[in-house]
PDB file of C-alpha atoms in Angstrom:
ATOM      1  CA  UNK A  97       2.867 -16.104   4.805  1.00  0.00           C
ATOM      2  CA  UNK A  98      -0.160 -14.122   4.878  1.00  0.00           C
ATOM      3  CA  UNK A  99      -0.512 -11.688   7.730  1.00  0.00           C
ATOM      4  CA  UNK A 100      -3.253 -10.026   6.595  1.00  0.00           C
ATOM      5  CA  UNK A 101      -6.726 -11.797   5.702  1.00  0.00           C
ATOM      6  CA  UNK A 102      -9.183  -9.563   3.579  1.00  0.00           C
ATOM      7  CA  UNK A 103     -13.043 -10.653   2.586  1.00  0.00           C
ATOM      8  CA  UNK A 104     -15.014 -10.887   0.388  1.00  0.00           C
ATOM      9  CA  UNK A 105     -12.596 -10.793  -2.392  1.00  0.00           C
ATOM     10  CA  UNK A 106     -15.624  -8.933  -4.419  1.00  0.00           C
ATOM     11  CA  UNK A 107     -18.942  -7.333  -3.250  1.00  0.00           C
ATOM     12  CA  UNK A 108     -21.714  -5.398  -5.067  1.00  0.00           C
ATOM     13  CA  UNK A 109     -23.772  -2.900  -3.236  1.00  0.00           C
ATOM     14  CA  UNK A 110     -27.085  -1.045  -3.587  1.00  0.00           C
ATOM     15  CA  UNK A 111     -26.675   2.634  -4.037  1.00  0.00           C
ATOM     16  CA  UNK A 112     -27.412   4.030  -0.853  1.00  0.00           C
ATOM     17  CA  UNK A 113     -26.739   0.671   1.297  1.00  0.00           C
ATOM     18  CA  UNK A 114     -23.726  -0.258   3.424  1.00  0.00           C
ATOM     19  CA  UNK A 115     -20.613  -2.066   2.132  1.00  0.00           C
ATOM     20  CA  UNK A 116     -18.567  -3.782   4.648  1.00  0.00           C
ATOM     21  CA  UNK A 117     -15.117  -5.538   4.147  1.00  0.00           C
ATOM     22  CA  UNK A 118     -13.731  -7.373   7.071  1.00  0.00           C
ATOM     23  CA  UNK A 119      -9.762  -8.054   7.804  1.00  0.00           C
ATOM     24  CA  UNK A 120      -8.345 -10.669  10.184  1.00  0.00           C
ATOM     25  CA  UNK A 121      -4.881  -9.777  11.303  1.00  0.00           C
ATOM     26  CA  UNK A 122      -2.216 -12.724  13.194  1.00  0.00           C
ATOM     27  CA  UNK A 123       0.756 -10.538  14.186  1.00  0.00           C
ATOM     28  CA  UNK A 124       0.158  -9.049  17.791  1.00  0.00           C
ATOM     29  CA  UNK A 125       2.690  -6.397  17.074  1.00  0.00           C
ATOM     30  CA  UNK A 126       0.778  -4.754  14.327  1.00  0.00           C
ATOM     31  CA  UNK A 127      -0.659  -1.119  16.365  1.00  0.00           C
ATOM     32  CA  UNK A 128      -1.677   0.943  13.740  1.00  0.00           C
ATOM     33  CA  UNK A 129      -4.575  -0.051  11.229  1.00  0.00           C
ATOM     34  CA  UNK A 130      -5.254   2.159   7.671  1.00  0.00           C
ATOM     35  CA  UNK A 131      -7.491   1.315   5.042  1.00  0.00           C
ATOM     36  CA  UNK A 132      -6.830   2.292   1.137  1.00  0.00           C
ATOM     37  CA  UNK A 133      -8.849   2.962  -1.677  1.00  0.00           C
ATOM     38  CA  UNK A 134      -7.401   2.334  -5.032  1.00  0.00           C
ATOM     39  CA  UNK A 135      -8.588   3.359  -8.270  1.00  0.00           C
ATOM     40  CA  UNK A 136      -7.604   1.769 -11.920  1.00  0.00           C
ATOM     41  CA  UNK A 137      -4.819   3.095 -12.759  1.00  0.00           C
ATOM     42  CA  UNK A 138      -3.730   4.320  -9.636  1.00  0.00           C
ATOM     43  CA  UNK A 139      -1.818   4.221  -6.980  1.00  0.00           C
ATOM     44  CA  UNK A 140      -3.235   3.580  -2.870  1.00  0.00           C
ATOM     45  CA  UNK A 141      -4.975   6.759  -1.095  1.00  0.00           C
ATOM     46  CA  UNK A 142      -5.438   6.245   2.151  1.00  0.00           C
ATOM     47  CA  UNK A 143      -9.573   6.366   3.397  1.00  0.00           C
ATOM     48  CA  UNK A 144      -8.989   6.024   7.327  1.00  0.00           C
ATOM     49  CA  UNK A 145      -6.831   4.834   9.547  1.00  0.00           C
ATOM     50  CA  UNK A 146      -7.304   3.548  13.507  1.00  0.00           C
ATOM     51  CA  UNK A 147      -4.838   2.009  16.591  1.00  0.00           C
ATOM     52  CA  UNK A 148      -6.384  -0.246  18.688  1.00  0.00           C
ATOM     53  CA  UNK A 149      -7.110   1.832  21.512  1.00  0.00           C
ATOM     54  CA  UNK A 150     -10.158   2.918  20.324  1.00  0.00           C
ATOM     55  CA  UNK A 151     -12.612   0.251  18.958  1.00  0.00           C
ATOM     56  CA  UNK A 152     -14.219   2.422  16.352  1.00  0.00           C
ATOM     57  CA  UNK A 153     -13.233   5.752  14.558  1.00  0.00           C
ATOM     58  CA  UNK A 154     -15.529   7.804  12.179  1.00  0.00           C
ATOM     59  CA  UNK A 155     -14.676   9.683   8.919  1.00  0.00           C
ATOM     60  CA  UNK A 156     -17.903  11.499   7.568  1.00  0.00           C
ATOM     61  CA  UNK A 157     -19.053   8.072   5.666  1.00  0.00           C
ATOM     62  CA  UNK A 158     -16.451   5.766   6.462  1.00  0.00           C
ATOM     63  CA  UNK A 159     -16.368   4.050   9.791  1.00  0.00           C
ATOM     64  CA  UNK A 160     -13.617   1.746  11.053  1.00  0.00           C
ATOM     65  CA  UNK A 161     -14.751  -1.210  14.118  1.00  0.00           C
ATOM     66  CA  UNK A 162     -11.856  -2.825  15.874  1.00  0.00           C
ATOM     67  CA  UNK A 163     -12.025  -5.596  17.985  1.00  0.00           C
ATOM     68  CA  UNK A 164      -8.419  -5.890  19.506  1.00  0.00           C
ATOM     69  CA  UNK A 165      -9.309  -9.287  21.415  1.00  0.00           C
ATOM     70  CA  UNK A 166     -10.207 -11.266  17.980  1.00  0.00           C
ATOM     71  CA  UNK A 167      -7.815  -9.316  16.329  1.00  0.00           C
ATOM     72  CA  UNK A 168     -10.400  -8.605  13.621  1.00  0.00           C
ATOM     73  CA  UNK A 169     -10.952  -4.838  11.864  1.00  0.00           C
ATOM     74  CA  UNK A 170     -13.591  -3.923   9.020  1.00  0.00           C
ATOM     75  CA  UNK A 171     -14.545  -0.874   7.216  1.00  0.00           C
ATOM     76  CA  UNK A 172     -18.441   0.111   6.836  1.00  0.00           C
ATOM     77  CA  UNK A 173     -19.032   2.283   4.381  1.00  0.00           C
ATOM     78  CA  UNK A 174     -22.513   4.199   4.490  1.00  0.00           C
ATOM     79  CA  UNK A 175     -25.000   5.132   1.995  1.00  0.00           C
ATOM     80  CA  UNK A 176     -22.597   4.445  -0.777  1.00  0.00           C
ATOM     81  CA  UNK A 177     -21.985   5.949  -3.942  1.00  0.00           C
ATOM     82  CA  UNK A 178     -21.230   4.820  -7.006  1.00  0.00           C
ATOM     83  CA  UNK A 179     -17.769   7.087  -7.069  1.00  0.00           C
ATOM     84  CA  UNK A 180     -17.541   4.510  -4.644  1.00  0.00           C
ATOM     85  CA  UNK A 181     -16.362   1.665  -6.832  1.00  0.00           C
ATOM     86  CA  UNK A 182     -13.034   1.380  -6.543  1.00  0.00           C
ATOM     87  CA  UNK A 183     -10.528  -2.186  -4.590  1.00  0.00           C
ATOM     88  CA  UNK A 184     -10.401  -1.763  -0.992  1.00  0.00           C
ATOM     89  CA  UNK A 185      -7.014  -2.783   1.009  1.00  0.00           C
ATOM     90  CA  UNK A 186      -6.631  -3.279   4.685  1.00  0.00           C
ATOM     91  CA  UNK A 187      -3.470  -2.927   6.062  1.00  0.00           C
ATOM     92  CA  UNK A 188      -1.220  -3.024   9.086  1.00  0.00           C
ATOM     93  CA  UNK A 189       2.250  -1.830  10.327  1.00  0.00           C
ATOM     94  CA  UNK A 190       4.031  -2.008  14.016  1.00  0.00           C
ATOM     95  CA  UNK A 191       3.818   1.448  16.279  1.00  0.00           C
ATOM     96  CA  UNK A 192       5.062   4.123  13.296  1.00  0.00           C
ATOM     97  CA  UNK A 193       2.163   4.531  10.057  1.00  0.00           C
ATOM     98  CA  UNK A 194       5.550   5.260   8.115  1.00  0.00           C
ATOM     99  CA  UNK A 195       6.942   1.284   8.733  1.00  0.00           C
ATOM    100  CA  UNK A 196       6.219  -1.374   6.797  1.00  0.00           C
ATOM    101  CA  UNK A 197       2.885  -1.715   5.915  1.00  0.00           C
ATOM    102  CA  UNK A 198       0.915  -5.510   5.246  1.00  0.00           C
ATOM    103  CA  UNK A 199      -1.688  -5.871   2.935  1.00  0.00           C
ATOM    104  CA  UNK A 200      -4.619  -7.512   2.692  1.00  0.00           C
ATOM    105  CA  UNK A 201      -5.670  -9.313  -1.030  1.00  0.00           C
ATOM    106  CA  UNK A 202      -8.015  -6.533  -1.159  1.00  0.00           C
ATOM    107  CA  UNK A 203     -12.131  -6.405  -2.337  1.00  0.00           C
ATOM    108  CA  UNK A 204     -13.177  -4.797  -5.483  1.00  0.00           C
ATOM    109  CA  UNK A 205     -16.204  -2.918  -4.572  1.00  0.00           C
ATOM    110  CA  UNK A 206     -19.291  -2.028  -7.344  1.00  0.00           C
ATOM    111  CA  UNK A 207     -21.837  -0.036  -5.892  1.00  0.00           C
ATOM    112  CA  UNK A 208     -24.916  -0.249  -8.546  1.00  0.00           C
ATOM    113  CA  UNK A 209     -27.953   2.162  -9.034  1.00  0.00           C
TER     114      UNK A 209
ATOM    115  CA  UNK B 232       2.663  20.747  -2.380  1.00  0.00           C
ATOM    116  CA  UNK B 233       3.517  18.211  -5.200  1.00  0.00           C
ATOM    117  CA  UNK B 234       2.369  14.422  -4.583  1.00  0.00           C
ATOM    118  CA  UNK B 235       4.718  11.319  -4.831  1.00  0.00           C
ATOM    119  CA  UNK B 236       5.863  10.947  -8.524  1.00  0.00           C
ATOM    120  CA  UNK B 237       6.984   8.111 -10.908  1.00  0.00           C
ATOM    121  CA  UNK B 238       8.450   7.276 -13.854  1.00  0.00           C
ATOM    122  CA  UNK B 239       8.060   5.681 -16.266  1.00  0.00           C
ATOM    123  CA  UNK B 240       4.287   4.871 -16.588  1.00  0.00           C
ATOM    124  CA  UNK B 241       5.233   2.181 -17.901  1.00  0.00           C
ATOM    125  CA  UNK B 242       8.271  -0.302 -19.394  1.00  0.00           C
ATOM    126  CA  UNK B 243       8.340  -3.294 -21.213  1.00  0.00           C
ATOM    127  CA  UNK B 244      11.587  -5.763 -21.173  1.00  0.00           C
ATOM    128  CA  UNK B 245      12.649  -9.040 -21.807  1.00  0.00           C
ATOM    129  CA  UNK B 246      13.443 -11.558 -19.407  1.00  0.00           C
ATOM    130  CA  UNK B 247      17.194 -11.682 -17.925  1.00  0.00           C
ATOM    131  CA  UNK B 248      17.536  -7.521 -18.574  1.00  0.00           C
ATOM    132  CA  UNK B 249      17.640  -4.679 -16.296  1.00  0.00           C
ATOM    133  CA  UNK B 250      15.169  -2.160 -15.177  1.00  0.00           C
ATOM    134  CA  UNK B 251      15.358   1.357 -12.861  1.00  0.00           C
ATOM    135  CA  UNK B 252      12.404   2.933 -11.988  1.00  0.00           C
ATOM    136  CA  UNK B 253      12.246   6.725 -10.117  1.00  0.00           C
ATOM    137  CA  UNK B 254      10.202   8.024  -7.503  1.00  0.00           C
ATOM    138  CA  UNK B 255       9.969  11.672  -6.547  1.00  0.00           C
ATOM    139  CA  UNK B 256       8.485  11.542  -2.535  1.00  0.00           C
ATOM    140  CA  UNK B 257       6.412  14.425  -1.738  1.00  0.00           C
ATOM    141  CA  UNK B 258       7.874  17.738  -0.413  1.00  0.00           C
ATOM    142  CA  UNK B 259       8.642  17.610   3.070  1.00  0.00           C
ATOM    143  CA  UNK B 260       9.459  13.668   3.179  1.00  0.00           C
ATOM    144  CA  UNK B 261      12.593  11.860   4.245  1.00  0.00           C
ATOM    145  CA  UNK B 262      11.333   8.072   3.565  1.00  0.00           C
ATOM    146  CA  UNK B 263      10.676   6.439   0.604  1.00  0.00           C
ATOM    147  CA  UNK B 264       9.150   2.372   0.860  1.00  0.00           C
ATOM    148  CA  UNK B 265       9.018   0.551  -2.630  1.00  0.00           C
ATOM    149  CA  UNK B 266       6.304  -2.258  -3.028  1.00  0.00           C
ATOM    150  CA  UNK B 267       5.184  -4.217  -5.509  1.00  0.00           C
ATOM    151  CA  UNK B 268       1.631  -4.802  -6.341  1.00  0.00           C
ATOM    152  CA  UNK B 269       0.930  -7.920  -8.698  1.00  0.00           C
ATOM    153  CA  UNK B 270      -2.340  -8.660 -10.699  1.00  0.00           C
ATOM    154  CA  UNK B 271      -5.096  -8.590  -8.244  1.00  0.00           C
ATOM    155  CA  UNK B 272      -3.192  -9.344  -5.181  1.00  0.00           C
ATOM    156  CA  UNK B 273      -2.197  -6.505  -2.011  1.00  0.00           C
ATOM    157  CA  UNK B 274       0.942  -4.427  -2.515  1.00  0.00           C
ATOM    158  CA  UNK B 275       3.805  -6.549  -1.047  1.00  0.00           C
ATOM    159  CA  UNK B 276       6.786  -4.487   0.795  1.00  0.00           C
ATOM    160  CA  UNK B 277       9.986  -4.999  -1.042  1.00  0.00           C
ATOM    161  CA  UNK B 278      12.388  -2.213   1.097  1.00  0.00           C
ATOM    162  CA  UNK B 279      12.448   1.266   2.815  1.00  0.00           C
ATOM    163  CA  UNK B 280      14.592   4.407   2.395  1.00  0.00           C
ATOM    164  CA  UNK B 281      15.365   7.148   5.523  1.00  0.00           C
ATOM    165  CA  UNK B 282      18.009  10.080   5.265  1.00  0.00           C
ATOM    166  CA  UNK B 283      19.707   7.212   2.504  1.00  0.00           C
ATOM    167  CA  UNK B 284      19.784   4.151   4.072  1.00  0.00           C
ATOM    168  CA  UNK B 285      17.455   0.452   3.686  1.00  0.00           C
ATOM    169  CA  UNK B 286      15.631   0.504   6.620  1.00  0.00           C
ATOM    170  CA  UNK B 287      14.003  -2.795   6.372  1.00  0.00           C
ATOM    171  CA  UNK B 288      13.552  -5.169   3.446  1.00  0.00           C
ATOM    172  CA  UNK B 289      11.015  -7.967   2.399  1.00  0.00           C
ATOM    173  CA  UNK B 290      10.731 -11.068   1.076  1.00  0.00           C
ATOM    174  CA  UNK B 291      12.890 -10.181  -2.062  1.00  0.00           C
ATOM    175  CA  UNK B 292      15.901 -11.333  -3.434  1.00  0.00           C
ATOM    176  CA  UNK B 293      19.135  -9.357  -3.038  1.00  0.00           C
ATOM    177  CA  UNK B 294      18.342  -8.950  -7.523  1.00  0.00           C
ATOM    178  CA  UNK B 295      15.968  -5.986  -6.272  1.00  0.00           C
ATOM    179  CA  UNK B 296      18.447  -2.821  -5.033  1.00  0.00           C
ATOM    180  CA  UNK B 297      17.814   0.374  -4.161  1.00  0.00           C
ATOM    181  CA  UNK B 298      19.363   4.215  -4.006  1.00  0.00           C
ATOM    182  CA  UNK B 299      17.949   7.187  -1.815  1.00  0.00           C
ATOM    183  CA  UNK B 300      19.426  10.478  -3.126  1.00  0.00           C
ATOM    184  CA  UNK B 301      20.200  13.622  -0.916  1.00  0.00           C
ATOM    185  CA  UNK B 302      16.737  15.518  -2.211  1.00  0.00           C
ATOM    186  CA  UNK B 303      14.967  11.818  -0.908  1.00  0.00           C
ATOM    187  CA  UNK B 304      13.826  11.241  -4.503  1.00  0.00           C
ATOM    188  CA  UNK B 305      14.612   7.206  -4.763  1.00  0.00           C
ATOM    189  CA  UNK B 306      15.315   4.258  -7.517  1.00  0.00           C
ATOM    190  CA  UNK B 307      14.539   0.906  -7.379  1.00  0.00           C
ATOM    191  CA  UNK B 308      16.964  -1.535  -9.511  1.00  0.00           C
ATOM    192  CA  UNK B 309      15.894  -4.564 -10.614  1.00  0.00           C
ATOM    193  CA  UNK B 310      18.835  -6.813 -12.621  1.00  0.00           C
ATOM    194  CA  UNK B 311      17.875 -10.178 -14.296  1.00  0.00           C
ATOM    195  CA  UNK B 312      14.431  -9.886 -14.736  1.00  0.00           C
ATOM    196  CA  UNK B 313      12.275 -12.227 -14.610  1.00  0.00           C
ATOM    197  CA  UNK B 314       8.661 -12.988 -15.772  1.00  0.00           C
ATOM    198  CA  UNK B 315       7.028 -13.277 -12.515  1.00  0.00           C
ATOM    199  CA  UNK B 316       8.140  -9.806 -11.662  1.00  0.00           C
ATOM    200  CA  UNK B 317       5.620  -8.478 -13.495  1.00  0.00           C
ATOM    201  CA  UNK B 318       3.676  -5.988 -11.948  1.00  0.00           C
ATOM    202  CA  UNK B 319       3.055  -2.324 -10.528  1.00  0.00           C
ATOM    203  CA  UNK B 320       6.155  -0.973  -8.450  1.00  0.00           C
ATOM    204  CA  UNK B 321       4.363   1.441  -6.435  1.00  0.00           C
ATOM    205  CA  UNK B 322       6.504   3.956  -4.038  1.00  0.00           C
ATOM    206  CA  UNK B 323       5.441   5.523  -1.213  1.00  0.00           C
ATOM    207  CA  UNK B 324       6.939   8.308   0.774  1.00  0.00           C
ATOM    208  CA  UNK B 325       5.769   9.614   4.865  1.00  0.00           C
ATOM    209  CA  UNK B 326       8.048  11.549   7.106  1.00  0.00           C
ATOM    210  CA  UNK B 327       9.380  11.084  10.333  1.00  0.00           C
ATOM    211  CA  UNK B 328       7.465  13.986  12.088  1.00  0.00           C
ATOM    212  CA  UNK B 329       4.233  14.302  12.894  1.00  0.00           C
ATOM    213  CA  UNK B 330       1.631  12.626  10.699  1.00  0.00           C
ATOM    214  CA  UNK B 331       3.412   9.061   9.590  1.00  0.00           C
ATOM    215  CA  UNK B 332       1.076   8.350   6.666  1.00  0.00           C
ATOM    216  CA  UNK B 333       2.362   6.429   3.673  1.00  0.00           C
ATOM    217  CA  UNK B 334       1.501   8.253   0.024  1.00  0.00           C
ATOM    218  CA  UNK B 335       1.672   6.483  -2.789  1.00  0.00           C
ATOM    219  CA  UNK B 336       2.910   7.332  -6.501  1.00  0.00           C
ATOM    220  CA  UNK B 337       0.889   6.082  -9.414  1.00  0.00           C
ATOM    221  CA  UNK B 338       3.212   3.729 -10.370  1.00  0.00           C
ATOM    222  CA  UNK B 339       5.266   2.165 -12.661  1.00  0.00           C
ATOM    223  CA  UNK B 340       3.427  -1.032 -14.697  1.00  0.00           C
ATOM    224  CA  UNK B 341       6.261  -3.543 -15.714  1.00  0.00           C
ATOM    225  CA  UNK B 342       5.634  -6.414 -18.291  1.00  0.00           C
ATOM    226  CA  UNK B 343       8.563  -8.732 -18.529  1.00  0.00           C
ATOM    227  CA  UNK B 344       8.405 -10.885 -21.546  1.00  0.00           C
TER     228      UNK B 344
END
C-alpha cells in the first residue's frame, strides 16, 4: 500500500521558471517531511527537509509548502537550472529523520534552455 | 569525513543463488537502513540496523537477512534469488544524536537472471 503519492511522474521546465512536484501523504503519524534529489547513477541526497509545524521552509532555491490539514507537501524549485535535472523523491518517516523513511514514485525533472 | 560506501557496484546472478552486499555508514553513525530501489519506482524500506540489532523491517520476506558489525559497517543477505529482486540496494546510515538525516551509498545494481 502506497503511503506516499508523488506527481507528475515527469515534468519539463523552462530554464529560469519554477518546477513544482506535489506529494499527498495518508499516515497521520508521519512528522518529519525530506525531499531527495537523485542523480543517474547515484544514490538519494537529501535537498530539504520540513515537520509540520511550520507550513513552509526555505533553502536558497528550494522551498518546501506544507499544508498539515490536507496532508499535502510540494517542493518549488526557483529559477531552475539545468544541473537541475535530476528524479525528485518525497518522503516521510514518524518523529526521528533516522526511522523508516516512505517514498514517493518520484518525478524525473528536465529543465531545458 | 568519508560518505556511506558500497560494494560491489554491481553483481550479476542467477536465479535461486545467493548474494551479500556491504555498506560502510559514514564516520560518526550507529544506524544503518537497507532499501531497495526498483526500475523507476521510490526506494522501498527493507530493514534497519542500531548498535547491531533490526530495528524495524518491511514488507520483505524473512529470504532478505541482515548483519551490523561492531565498527556499524552492515551486510545485507539475500538467499534464493529471485528475478523480481532486481534492482539497486541502496544503504543509508544517520545517527542517533543530533541531526537524524538518512545518507545514502551509491549502491549496489543487482540483475538476477
Amino acid at each position: 500500500q502506497q503511503q506516499v503519492k508523488q506527481s507528475p511522474q515527469s515534468l519539463i521546465v523552462q530554464k529560469g521558471g519554477i518546477s513544482i512536484i506535489n506529494c499527498a501523504y495518508e499516515n497521520t503519524a508521519f512528522d518529519y517531511f525530506p525531499w531527495y534529489q537523485q542523480f543517474p547513477g547515484k544514490g538519494p541526497a537529501l535537498l530539504i527537509a520540513i515537520r509540520p509545524d511550520v507550513s513552509e521552509k526555505k533553502e536558497g532555491r528550494f522551498t518546501i509548502s506544507f499544508n498539515k490539514s490536507a496532508k499535502q507537501f510540494s517542493l518549488h524549485i526557483m529559477d531552475s537550472q539545468p544541473g537541475d535535472s535530476a528524479t525528485y523523491f518525497c518522503a516521510a518517516s514518524g518523529l526521528f529523520g533516522n526511522e523508516k523513511l516512505t517514498f514517493g514514485t518520484g518525478t524525473r525533472l528536465t529543465i531545458i534552455p | 569525513e568519508t560518505g556511506v560506501t558500497q560494494s560491489p557496484t554491481h553483481l550479476i546472478k542467477t536465479r535461486g543463488q545467493q548474494v551479500t552486499l556491504r555498506c560502510s555508514s559514514q564516520s560518526g553513525h550507529n544506524t544503518v537502513s537497507w532499501y531497495q530501489q526498483a526500475l523507476g519506482q521510490g526506494p522501498q524500506f527493507i530493514f534497519q540496523y542500531y548498535r547491531e540489532e533490526e530495528n524495524g523491517r518491511g514488507n520483505f520476506p524473512p529470504r532478505f537477512s541482515g548483519l551490523q558489525f561492531p565498527n556499524y559497517s552492515s551486510e545485507l543477505n539475500v538467499n534464493a534469488l529471485e528475478l523480481d529482486d532486481s534492482a539497486l540496494y541502496l544503504c543509508a546510515s544517520s545517527s542517533d544524536q543530533g541531526q537524524e538525516t538518512q545518507y545514502f551509498g551509491p549502491g549496489t545494481r543487482l540483475l538476477v537472471l
